[in-house]
Amino acid sequence: IPLAQALIRCPSVTPDDAGALGVLEAALKPLGFICHRLRFEASDSPAIENLYARLGTAKPNFCFAGHTDVVPVGETSGWQHDPFAADIAGGMLWGRGAADMKSAIAAFVAGVARHIENYGKPKGSISLLITGDEEGVAVNGTVKMLDWLKQNGQALDHCLVGEPTSAVKTGDMIKIGRRGSMNLRVTVKGTQGHAAYPKLALN
């Protein structure tokens, strides 16, 4: 929870990192991870900070993949809590990224830390591939990170993406693979919401 809060308190609205990857790196290095900060840019898109961290060198390499960037908060007057305060109220952690997906990244790290504490370092490798360009145009993030991995002899054998998803209640499903994506710019008026829950939005 403290790591999730520290990440949420970084206002990392795409394309700004706002210190989020530094918070994550500071949590990973004491566990033995070798961290690579990867900055990518293109002429028609902003520069993006990314992080690849790996514990161990042997196969298989089990990778946790995710992103620290978040979408804009909209009108802050519509929030019950400051979107970057990471308040805990009513047994819930509040803030931008609490669901998508800074808490998942904190869970990745907590899981690895517990594994090391209980069983020692893994026989294979555990890695984290964390981008700051998932909520934006997504050209200077995961795609270029995968190219970097290939060029540097890094192979991923298994990958778990911590994106939140559910049908009825949190944690009730796991999805294998994902549909494609399309990026576009649209201006709408109404109540903002996520495409996964259209009934909660009015636009």
XYZ file of N, CA and C in Angstrom:
609
model
N 0.823 -1.209 0.000
C 0.000 0.000 0.000
C 0.861 1.265 0.000
N 1.920 1.339 0.831
C 2.757 2.558 0.761
C 3.385 2.774 -0.611
N 3.780 1.703 -1.300
C 4.347 1.859 -2.639
C 3.279 2.330 -3.621
N 2.100 1.762 -3.542
C 1.004 2.210 -4.407
C 0.718 3.689 -4.166
N 0.703 4.098 -2.904
C 0.453 5.507 -2.589
C 1.551 6.404 -3.154
N 2.811 5.973 -2.999
C 3.924 6.780 -3.510
C 3.834 6.942 -5.021
N 3.419 5.891 -5.717
C 3.270 5.972 -7.168
C 2.105 6.877 -7.555
N 0.998 6.754 -6.855
C -0.180 7.569 -7.154
C 0.116 9.051 -6.922
N 0.964 9.343 -5.949
C 1.285 10.742 -5.632
C 2.162 11.401 -6.690
N 2.628 10.637 -7.657
C 3.349 11.199 -8.803
C 2.321 11.491 -9.895
N 2.092 12.753 -10.244
C 1.068 13.084 -11.253
C 1.540 12.786 -12.674
N 1.681 11.510 -12.957
C 2.284 11.057 -14.218
C 1.269 10.946 -15.351
N 0.648 12.066 -15.684
C -0.287 12.119 -16.798
C 0.539 12.076 -18.090
N 0.223 11.156 -18.971
C 0.966 10.992 -20.221
C 1.185 12.346 -20.904
N 2.402 12.708 -21.278
C 3.635 11.926 -21.324
C 4.580 12.148 -20.141
N 4.121 12.839 -19.095
C 4.989 13.175 -17.967
C 5.188 11.993 -17.027
N 6.439 11.753 -16.647
C 6.745 10.693 -15.689
C 6.517 11.169 -14.256
N 6.851 12.426 -13.980
C 6.619 13.061 -12.673
C 7.243 12.285 -11.516
N 8.312 11.524 -11.796
C 9.023 10.813 -10.733
C 8.550 9.408 -10.445
N 7.530 8.939 -11.151
C 6.955 7.622 -10.853
C 7.963 6.487 -11.050
N 8.717 6.532 -12.152
C 9.679 5.463 -12.402
C 10.824 5.500 -11.403
N 11.161 6.682 -10.910
C 12.175 6.786 -9.863
C 11.721 6.119 -8.575
N 10.455 6.300 -8.222
C 9.880 5.636 -7.046
C 9.965 4.124 -7.213
N 9.606 3.648 -8.396
C 9.625 2.208 -8.662
C 11.051 1.664 -8.632
N 11.961 2.369 -9.270
C 13.357 1.938 -9.302
C 13.932 1.852 -7.887
N 13.601 2.808 -7.031
C 14.085 2.810 -5.648
C 13.562 1.615 -4.863
N 12.381 1.102 -5.252
C 11.829 -0.080 -4.589
C 12.445 -1.370 -5.123
N 12.855 -1.372 -6.391
C 13.366 -2.588 -7.028
C 14.842 -2.854 -6.758
N 15.654 -1.816 -6.741
C 17.103 -2.006 -6.588
C 17.483 -2.743 -5.302
N 16.881 -2.430 -4.152
C 17.230 -3.175 -2.931
C 16.876 -4.666 -3.004
N 15.972 -5.033 -3.904
C 15.603 -6.443 -4.082
C 16.583 -7.169 -5.000
N 17.506 -6.434 -5.610
C 18.501 -7.038 -6.489
C 18.245 -6.853 -7.971
N 17.241 -6.068 -8.335
C 16.946 -5.844 -9.740
C 18.004 -4.948 -10.387
N 18.375 -5.278 -11.613
C 19.186 -4.407 -12.451
C 18.208 -3.587 -13.277
N 18.296 -2.269 -13.157
C 17.305 -1.394 -13.789
C 17.893 -0.643 -14.979
N 17.115 -0.563 -16.029
C 17.488 0.164 -17.239
C 16.417 1.206 -17.516
N 16.785 2.474 -17.421
C 15.855 3.536 -17.788
C 15.980 3.749 -19.285
N 14.878 3.653 -19.980
C 14.867 3.731 -21.439
C 14.012 4.915 -21.875
N 14.643 5.885 -22.482
C 13.938 7.079 -22.965
C 13.861 7.005 -24.492
N 12.655 7.044 -24.989
C 12.443 6.989 -26.428
C 11.656 8.214 -26.873
N 11.932 8.647 -28.078
C 11.187 9.778 -28.636
C 11.123 9.656 -30.143
N 10.226 10.404 -30.726
C 10.079 10.459 -32.177
C 9.790 11.901 -32.545
N 9.977 12.241 -33.808
C 9.818 13.630 -34.241
C 8.386 14.140 -34.074
N 7.413 13.239 -34.126
C 6.020 13.666 -34.055
C 5.328 13.278 -32.749
N 6.117 12.901 -31.726
C 5.522 12.526 -30.446
C 6.493 12.865 -29.317
N 5.978 13.100 -28.121
C 6.840 13.508 -27.010
C 7.737 12.368 -26.522
N 8.844 12.749 -25.897
C 9.759 11.765 -25.309
C 9.078 11.080 -24.124
N 9.354 9.790 -23.973
C 8.737 8.992 -22.917
C 9.807 8.262 -22.127
N 9.658 8.267 -20.797
C 10.530 7.499 -19.904
C 9.904 6.124 -19.684
N 10.731 5.087 -19.772
C 10.295 3.714 -19.547
C 11.310 3.032 -18.634
N 10.940 1.876 -18.087
C 11.843 1.142 -17.204
C 11.767 -0.352 -17.484
N 12.940 -0.966 -17.685
C 13.026 -2.426 -17.729
C 13.939 -2.841 -16.586
N 13.430 -3.687 -15.725
C 14.196 -4.151 -14.566
C 14.164 -5.666 -14.535
N 15.324 -6.275 -14.224
C 15.389 -7.734 -14.220
C 16.148 -8.238 -12.999
N 15.600 -9.272 -12.388
C 16.224 -9.966 -11.267
C 16.631 -11.346 -11.756
N 17.929 -11.596 -11.833
C 18.422 -12.871 -12.341
C 18.786 -12.789 -13.808
N 19.484 -13.821 -14.279
C 19.902 -13.854 -15.684
C 19.470 -15.135 -16.381
N 19.012 -16.108 -15.608
C 18.673 -17.413 -16.181
C 17.267 -17.415 -16.768
N 16.983 -18.445 -17.565
C 15.644 -18.674 -18.102
C 14.896 -19.609 -17.143
N 13.589 -19.555 -17.125
C 12.718 -18.664 -17.894
C 12.646 -17.272 -17.276
N 12.326 -16.308 -18.106
C 12.169 -14.931 -17.664
C 10.679 -14.630 -17.593
N 10.183 -14.509 -16.370
C 8.766 -14.188 -16.139
C 8.649 -12.679 -15.992
N 7.912 -12.047 -16.881
C 7.843 -10.584 -16.920
C 6.476 -10.069 -16.481
N 6.509 -9.083 -15.595
C 5.321 -8.312 -15.261
C 5.338 -7.066 -16.140
N 4.275 -6.814 -16.875
C 4.225 -5.654 -17.755
C 3.137 -4.692 -17.301
N 3.440 -3.411 -17.422
C 2.446 -2.433 -17.009
C 2.848 -1.023 -17.384
N 2.143 -0.047 -16.825
C 2.408 1.358 -17.154
C 2.162 2.236 -15.939
N 2.953 3.287 -15.848
C 2.802 4.246 -14.755
C 2.056 5.500 -15.184
N 1.835 5.680 -16.470
C 1.125 6.885 -16.894
C -0.371 6.731 -16.668
N -1.013 7.867 -16.464
C -2.456 7.882 -16.214
C -3.110 8.903 -17.139
N -4.432 8.793 -17.273
C -5.176 9.749 -18.094
C -5.421 11.020 -17.292
N -5.725 12.126 -17.954
C -5.996 13.380 -17.224
C -7.144 13.221 -16.237
N -7.122 14.059 -15.205
C -8.112 13.920 -14.129
C -9.437 14.606 -14.442
N -9.476 15.406 -15.491
C -10.707 16.134 -15.765
C -10.901 17.248 -14.741
N -12.132 17.553 -14.409
C -12.418 18.593 -13.421
C -12.187 18.040 -12.016
N -11.214 18.594 -11.308
C -10.908 18.079 -9.964
C -12.059 18.298 -8.989
N -12.934 19.244 -9.289
C -14.088 19.490 -8.411
C -15.031 18.295 -8.386
N -14.936 17.434 -9.381
C -15.792 16.259 -9.426
C -15.255 15.076 -8.625
N -14.075 15.225 -8.051
C -13.458 14.142 -7.280
C -13.825 14.260 -5.806
N -14.071 13.120 -5.161
C -14.293 13.116 -3.714
C -12.989 13.345 -2.966
N -11.866 12.919 -3.558
C -10.543 13.059 -2.957
C -9.594 13.603 -4.019
N -8.577 14.318 -3.578
C -7.552 14.798 -4.496
C -7.030 13.609 -5.298
N -7.041 13.676 -6.638
C -6.660 12.515 -7.451
C -5.212 12.078 -7.278
N -4.361 12.933 -6.710
C -2.965 12.553 -6.511
C -2.570 12.555 -5.036
N -3.542 12.518 -4.146
C -3.239 12.478 -2.708
C -3.086 11.049 -2.198
N -3.648 10.076 -2.921
C -3.600 8.666 -2.515
C -4.175 8.472 -1.118
N -5.315 9.089 -0.868
C -5.989 8.940 0.424
C -6.547 7.537 0.580
N -6.608 7.091 1.830
C -7.319 5.854 2.150
C -8.538 6.255 2.962
N -9.712 5.915 2.458
C -10.960 6.263 3.127
C -11.970 5.159 2.869
N -12.673 4.774 3.898
C -13.679 3.722 3.756
C -13.088 2.401 3.294
N -11.855 2.135 3.676
C -11.210 0.890 3.285
C -10.765 0.850 1.831
N -10.770 2.002 1.156
C -10.402 2.071 -0.257
C -9.236 3.037 -0.447
N -8.399 2.730 -1.428
C -7.331 3.632 -1.834
C -7.843 4.475 -2.994
N -7.814 5.808 -2.824
C -8.380 6.718 -3.805
C -7.271 7.434 -4.563
N -7.451 7.602 -5.866
C -6.509 8.387 -6.643
C -6.386 7.893 -8.064
N -5.857 8.768 -8.909
C -5.655 8.405 -10.314
C -4.541 7.360 -10.389
N -4.868 6.207 -10.944
C -3.913 5.112 -11.026
C -4.132 4.041 -9.966
N -5.067 4.285 -9.042
C -5.324 3.283 -8.011
C -5.814 1.979 -8.637
N -6.600 2.086 -9.706
C -7.066 0.890 -10.407
C -6.205 0.611 -11.634
N -5.924 1.637 -12.400
C -5.250 1.453 -13.693
C -4.008 2.326 -13.777
N -2.785 1.819 -13.411
C -2.592 0.532 -12.800
C -1.435 0.533 -11.823
N -1.313 1.628 -11.082
C -0.192 1.752 -10.145
C -0.291 0.759 -8.993
N -1.491 0.420 -8.568
C -1.633 -0.586 -7.521
C -1.168 -1.954 -7.997
N -1.411 -2.266 -9.264
C -0.939 -3.540 -9.813
C 0.582 -3.592 -9.822
N 1.218 -2.479 -10.178
C 2.686 -2.439 -10.172
C 3.209 -2.631 -8.754
N 2.573 -1.984 -7.786
C 2.963 -2.176 -6.386
C 2.774 -3.637 -5.975
N 1.710 -4.273 -6.460
C 1.477 -5.687 -6.158
C 2.556 -6.573 -6.777
N 3.006 -6.223 -8.008
C 4.117 -6.958 -8.624
C 5.317 -6.966 -7.677
N 5.690 -5.772 -7.225
C 6.882 -5.620 -6.382
C 6.699 -6.331 -5.046
N 5.521 -6.184 -4.447
C 5.254 -6.847 -3.165
C 5.319 -8.364 -3.307
N 4.789 -8.881 -4.417
C 4.835 -10.324 -4.645
C 6.260 -10.838 -4.775
N 7.094 -10.105 -5.515
C 8.491 -10.503 -5.673
C 9.209 -10.426 -4.332
N 8.971 -9.349 -3.581
C 9.622 -9.188 -2.276
C 9.262 -10.337 -1.338
N 7.992 -10.737 -1.332
C 7.574 -11.852 -0.473
C 8.196 -13.159 -0.922
N 8.304 -13.351 -2.236
C 8.923 -14.573 -2.754
C 10.377 -14.654 -2.313
N 11.094 -13.555 -2.437
C 12.501 -13.542 -2.028
C 12.623 -13.806 -0.531
N 11.743 -13.193 0.250
C 11.779 -13.368 1.703
C 11.507 -14.816 2.103
N 10.572 -15.451 1.429
C 10.168 -16.812 1.812
C 10.973 -17.918 1.141
N 11.432 -17.678 -0.094
C 12.069 -18.747 -0.857
C 13.425 -18.379 -1.455
N 13.842 -17.131 -1.293
C 15.074 -16.694 -1.922
C 14.824 -16.235 -3.347
N 15.895 -15.907 -4.042
C 15.766 -15.423 -5.412
C 15.294 -16.546 -6.326
N 14.596 -16.212 -7.403
C 14.051 -17.242 -8.300
C 15.153 -18.003 -9.025
N 14.827 -19.237 -9.424
C 15.787 -20.027 -10.197
C 15.953 -19.450 -11.593
N 14.905 -18.918 -12.125
C 14.977 -18.236 -13.417
C 15.131 -16.742 -13.190
N 14.380 -15.942 -13.908
C 14.434 -14.485 -13.766
C 13.020 -13.922 -13.635
N 12.940 -12.801 -12.964
C 11.700 -12.034 -12.896
C 12.028 -10.644 -13.413
N 11.203 -10.131 -14.289
C 11.453 -8.791 -14.827
C 10.181 -7.959 -14.802
N 10.380 -6.660 -14.876
C 9.274 -5.720 -15.012
C 9.528 -4.862 -16.242
N 8.543 -4.776 -17.099
C 8.587 -3.927 -18.281
C 7.508 -2.871 -18.086
N 7.938 -1.663 -17.704
C 6.988 -0.625 -17.320
C 7.158 0.585 -18.235
N 6.096 0.951 -18.895
C 6.133 2.077 -19.819
C 5.415 3.292 -19.238
N 5.715 4.440 -19.802
C 5.001 5.662 -19.457
C 4.154 6.135 -20.615
N 3.883 5.235 -21.561
C 3.207 5.633 -22.801
C 2.087 4.663 -23.180
N 1.306 4.236 -22.195
C 0.203 3.324 -22.516
C -1.089 4.085 -22.767
N -1.264 5.174 -22.028
C -2.511 5.934 -22.141
C -2.461 6.974 -23.253
N -1.308 7.137 -23.897
C -1.170 8.112 -24.969
C -1.151 7.440 -26.321
N -0.310 7.960 -27.207
C -0.259 7.418 -28.566
C 0.491 6.089 -28.627
N 1.206 5.750 -27.562
C 1.845 4.430 -27.419
C 2.836 4.106 -28.530
N 3.671 5.077 -28.881
C 4.696 4.806 -29.885
C 6.105 4.795 -29.289
N 6.272 5.396 -28.109
C 7.589 5.465 -27.483
C 7.655 4.647 -26.202
N 6.816 3.631 -26.138
C 6.762 2.795 -24.951
C 7.056 1.345 -25.242
N 6.083 0.492 -25.028
C 6.273 -0.959 -25.099
C 6.860 -1.423 -26.427
N 6.392 -0.893 -27.541
C 6.879 -1.326 -28.852
C 8.386 -1.131 -28.961
N 8.861 0.057 -28.580
C 10.296 0.324 -28.660
C 11.075 -0.414 -27.563
N 10.430 -0.647 -26.435
C 11.091 -1.424 -25.381
C 11.340 -2.860 -25.854
N 10.373 -3.432 -26.553
C 10.548 -4.792 -27.063
C 11.671 -4.855 -28.089
N 11.797 -3.816 -28.906
C 12.927 -3.749 -29.834
C 14.244 -3.690 -29.066
N 14.279 -2.887 -28.000
C 15.483 -2.766 -27.180
C 15.851 -4.115 -26.544
N 14.844 -4.825 -26.054
C 15.089 -6.144 -25.457
C 15.733 -7.086 -26.472
N 15.184 -7.095 -27.674
C 15.707 -7.965 -28.726
C 17.153 -7.607 -29.062
N 17.427 -6.320 -29.188
C 18.777 -5.870 -29.519
C 19.780 -6.183 -28.412
N 19.291 -6.308 -27.182
C 20.172 -6.546 -26.039
C 20.102 -7.975 -25.511
N 19.593 -8.881 -26.332
C 19.590 -10.293 -25.970
C 18.690 -10.662 -24.812
N 17.650 -9.885 -24.601
C 16.706 -10.157 -23.513
C 15.447 -10.795 -24.111
N 15.087 -11.948 -23.609
C 13.887 -12.632 -24.106
C 12.900 -12.827 -22.963
N 11.626 -12.615 -23.253
C 10.570 -12.838 -22.270
C 9.925 -14.186 -22.553
N 9.895 -15.051 -21.554
C 9.275 -16.372 -21.736
C 7.795 -16.354 -21.369
N 7.437 -15.569 -20.382
C 6.046 -15.450 -19.941
C 5.808 -13.989 -19.580
N 4.573 -13.526 -19.759
C 4.282 -12.125 -19.460
C 2.896 -12.004 -18.830
N 2.845 -11.315 -17.713
C 1.579 -11.034 -17.041
C 1.365 -9.524 -17.051
N 0.253 -9.088 -17.640
C -0.090 -7.674 -17.695
C -1.089 -7.396 -16.577
N -0.813 -6.404 -15.773
C -1.651 -6.139 -14.605
C -2.814 -5.213 -14.841
N -3.270 -5.077 -16.076
C -4.422 -4.222 -16.347
C -5.652 -4.758 -15.618
N -6.411 -3.883 -14.957
C -7.590 -4.360 -14.233
C -8.716 -4.722 -15.195
N -9.407 -5.795 -14.885
C -10.573 -6.163 -15.674
C -11.496 -7.011 -14.810
N -12.766 -6.936 -15.051
C -13.740 -7.738 -14.317
C -15.059 -7.705 -15.054
N -15.899 -8.681 -14.728
C -17.240 -8.724 -15.324
C -18.290 -8.272 -14.315
N -18.205 -8.797 -13.092
C -19.177 -8.462 -12.059
C -18.501 -7.823 -10.854
N -17.401 -8.427 -10.368
C -16.686 -7.865 -9.229
C -15.184 -7.978 -9.471
N -14.435 -7.137 -8.803
C -12.993 -7.062 -9.018
C -12.337 -8.425 -8.857
N -11.502 -8.776 -9.825
C -10.729 -10.008 -9.736
C -11.468 -11.267 -10.128
N -12.612 -11.148 -10.795
C -13.386 -12.347 -11.104
C -13.025 -12.972 -12.452
N -12.024 -12.427 -13.154
C -11.645 -13.024 -14.431
C -10.200 -12.712 -14.779
N -9.653 -13.548 -15.626
C -8.345 -13.306 -16.237
C -8.561 -13.390 -17.736
N -8.022 -12.440 -18.460
C -8.161 -12.452 -19.923
C -6.850 -12.908 -20.546
N -6.952 -13.738 -21.546
C -5.776 -14.188 -22.284
C -5.756 -13.432 -23.602
N -4.689 -12.644 -23.811
C -4.618 -11.836 -25.023
C -5.522 -10.631 -24.936
N -5.422 -9.755 -25.896
C -6.224 -8.539 -25.915
C -6.674 -8.234 -27.331
N -7.766 -7.479 -27.447
C -8.182 -7.003 -28.756
C -7.197 -5.935 -29.218
N -7.312 -5.514 -30.437
C -6.445 -4.462 -30.953
C -6.813 -3.109 -30.373
N -6.129 -2.070 -30.812
C -6.425 -0.738 -30.312
C -6.421 0.265 -31.454
N -7.096 1.374 -31.230
C -7.115 2.455 -32.197
C -6.972 3.752 -31.413
N -6.108 4.645 -31.853
C -5.921 5.926 -31.194
C -6.480 7.039 -32.066
N -7.290 7.906 -31.455
C -7.837 9.038 -32.172
C -8.134 10.139 -31.167
N -8.463 11.314 -31.662
C -8.770 12.457 -30.796
C -10.206 12.895 -31.063
N -11.008 12.911 -29.994
C -12.414 13.287 -30.109
C -12.720 14.262 -28.978
N -13.504 15.281 -29.246
C -13.940 16.203 -28.201
C -15.408 15.931 -27.915
N -15.709 15.657 -26.641
C -17.089 15.358 -26.252
C -17.449 16.182 -25.021
N -18.742 16.339 -24.788
C -19.219 17.000 -23.586
C -20.124 16.035 -22.847
N -19.986 15.997 -21.535
C -20.806 15.098 -20.742
C -20.052 14.641 -19.514
N -20.274 13.406 -19.100
C -19.615 12.835 -17.928
C -18.559 11.861 -18.393
N -17.282 12.130 -18.026
C -16.206 11.265 -18.495
C -16.295 9.894 -17.848
N -15.789 8.884 -18.563
C -15.796 7.528 -18.049
C -14.893 6.658 -18.890
N -14.803 5.395 -18.532
C -13.931 4.455 -19.242
C -14.758 3.664 -20.247
N -14.139 3.358 -21.388
C -14.855 2.639 -22.443
C -15.322 1.265 -21.983
N -14.669 0.703 -20.968
C -15.061 -0.616 -20.467
C -16.376 -0.569 -19.685
N -16.764 0.646 -19.220
C -17.986 0.783 -18.427
C -18.831 1.919 -18.992
N -19.395 1.726 -20.196
C -20.107 2.826 -20.860
C -21.326 3.330 -20.105
N -21.935 2.470 -19.269
C -23.138 2.889 -18.557
C -22.848 3.958 -17.504
N -21.565 4.070 -17.098
C -21.213 5.038 -16.077
C -20.831 6.391 -16.678
N -20.807 6.493 -17.995
C -20.423 7.730 -18.663
C -21.619 8.315 -19.417
N -21.541 9.604 -19.689
C -22.570 10.256 -20.475
C -21.857 11.199 -21.434
N -21.607 10.698 -22.641
C -20.919 11.534 -23.640
C -21.260 11.037 -25.048
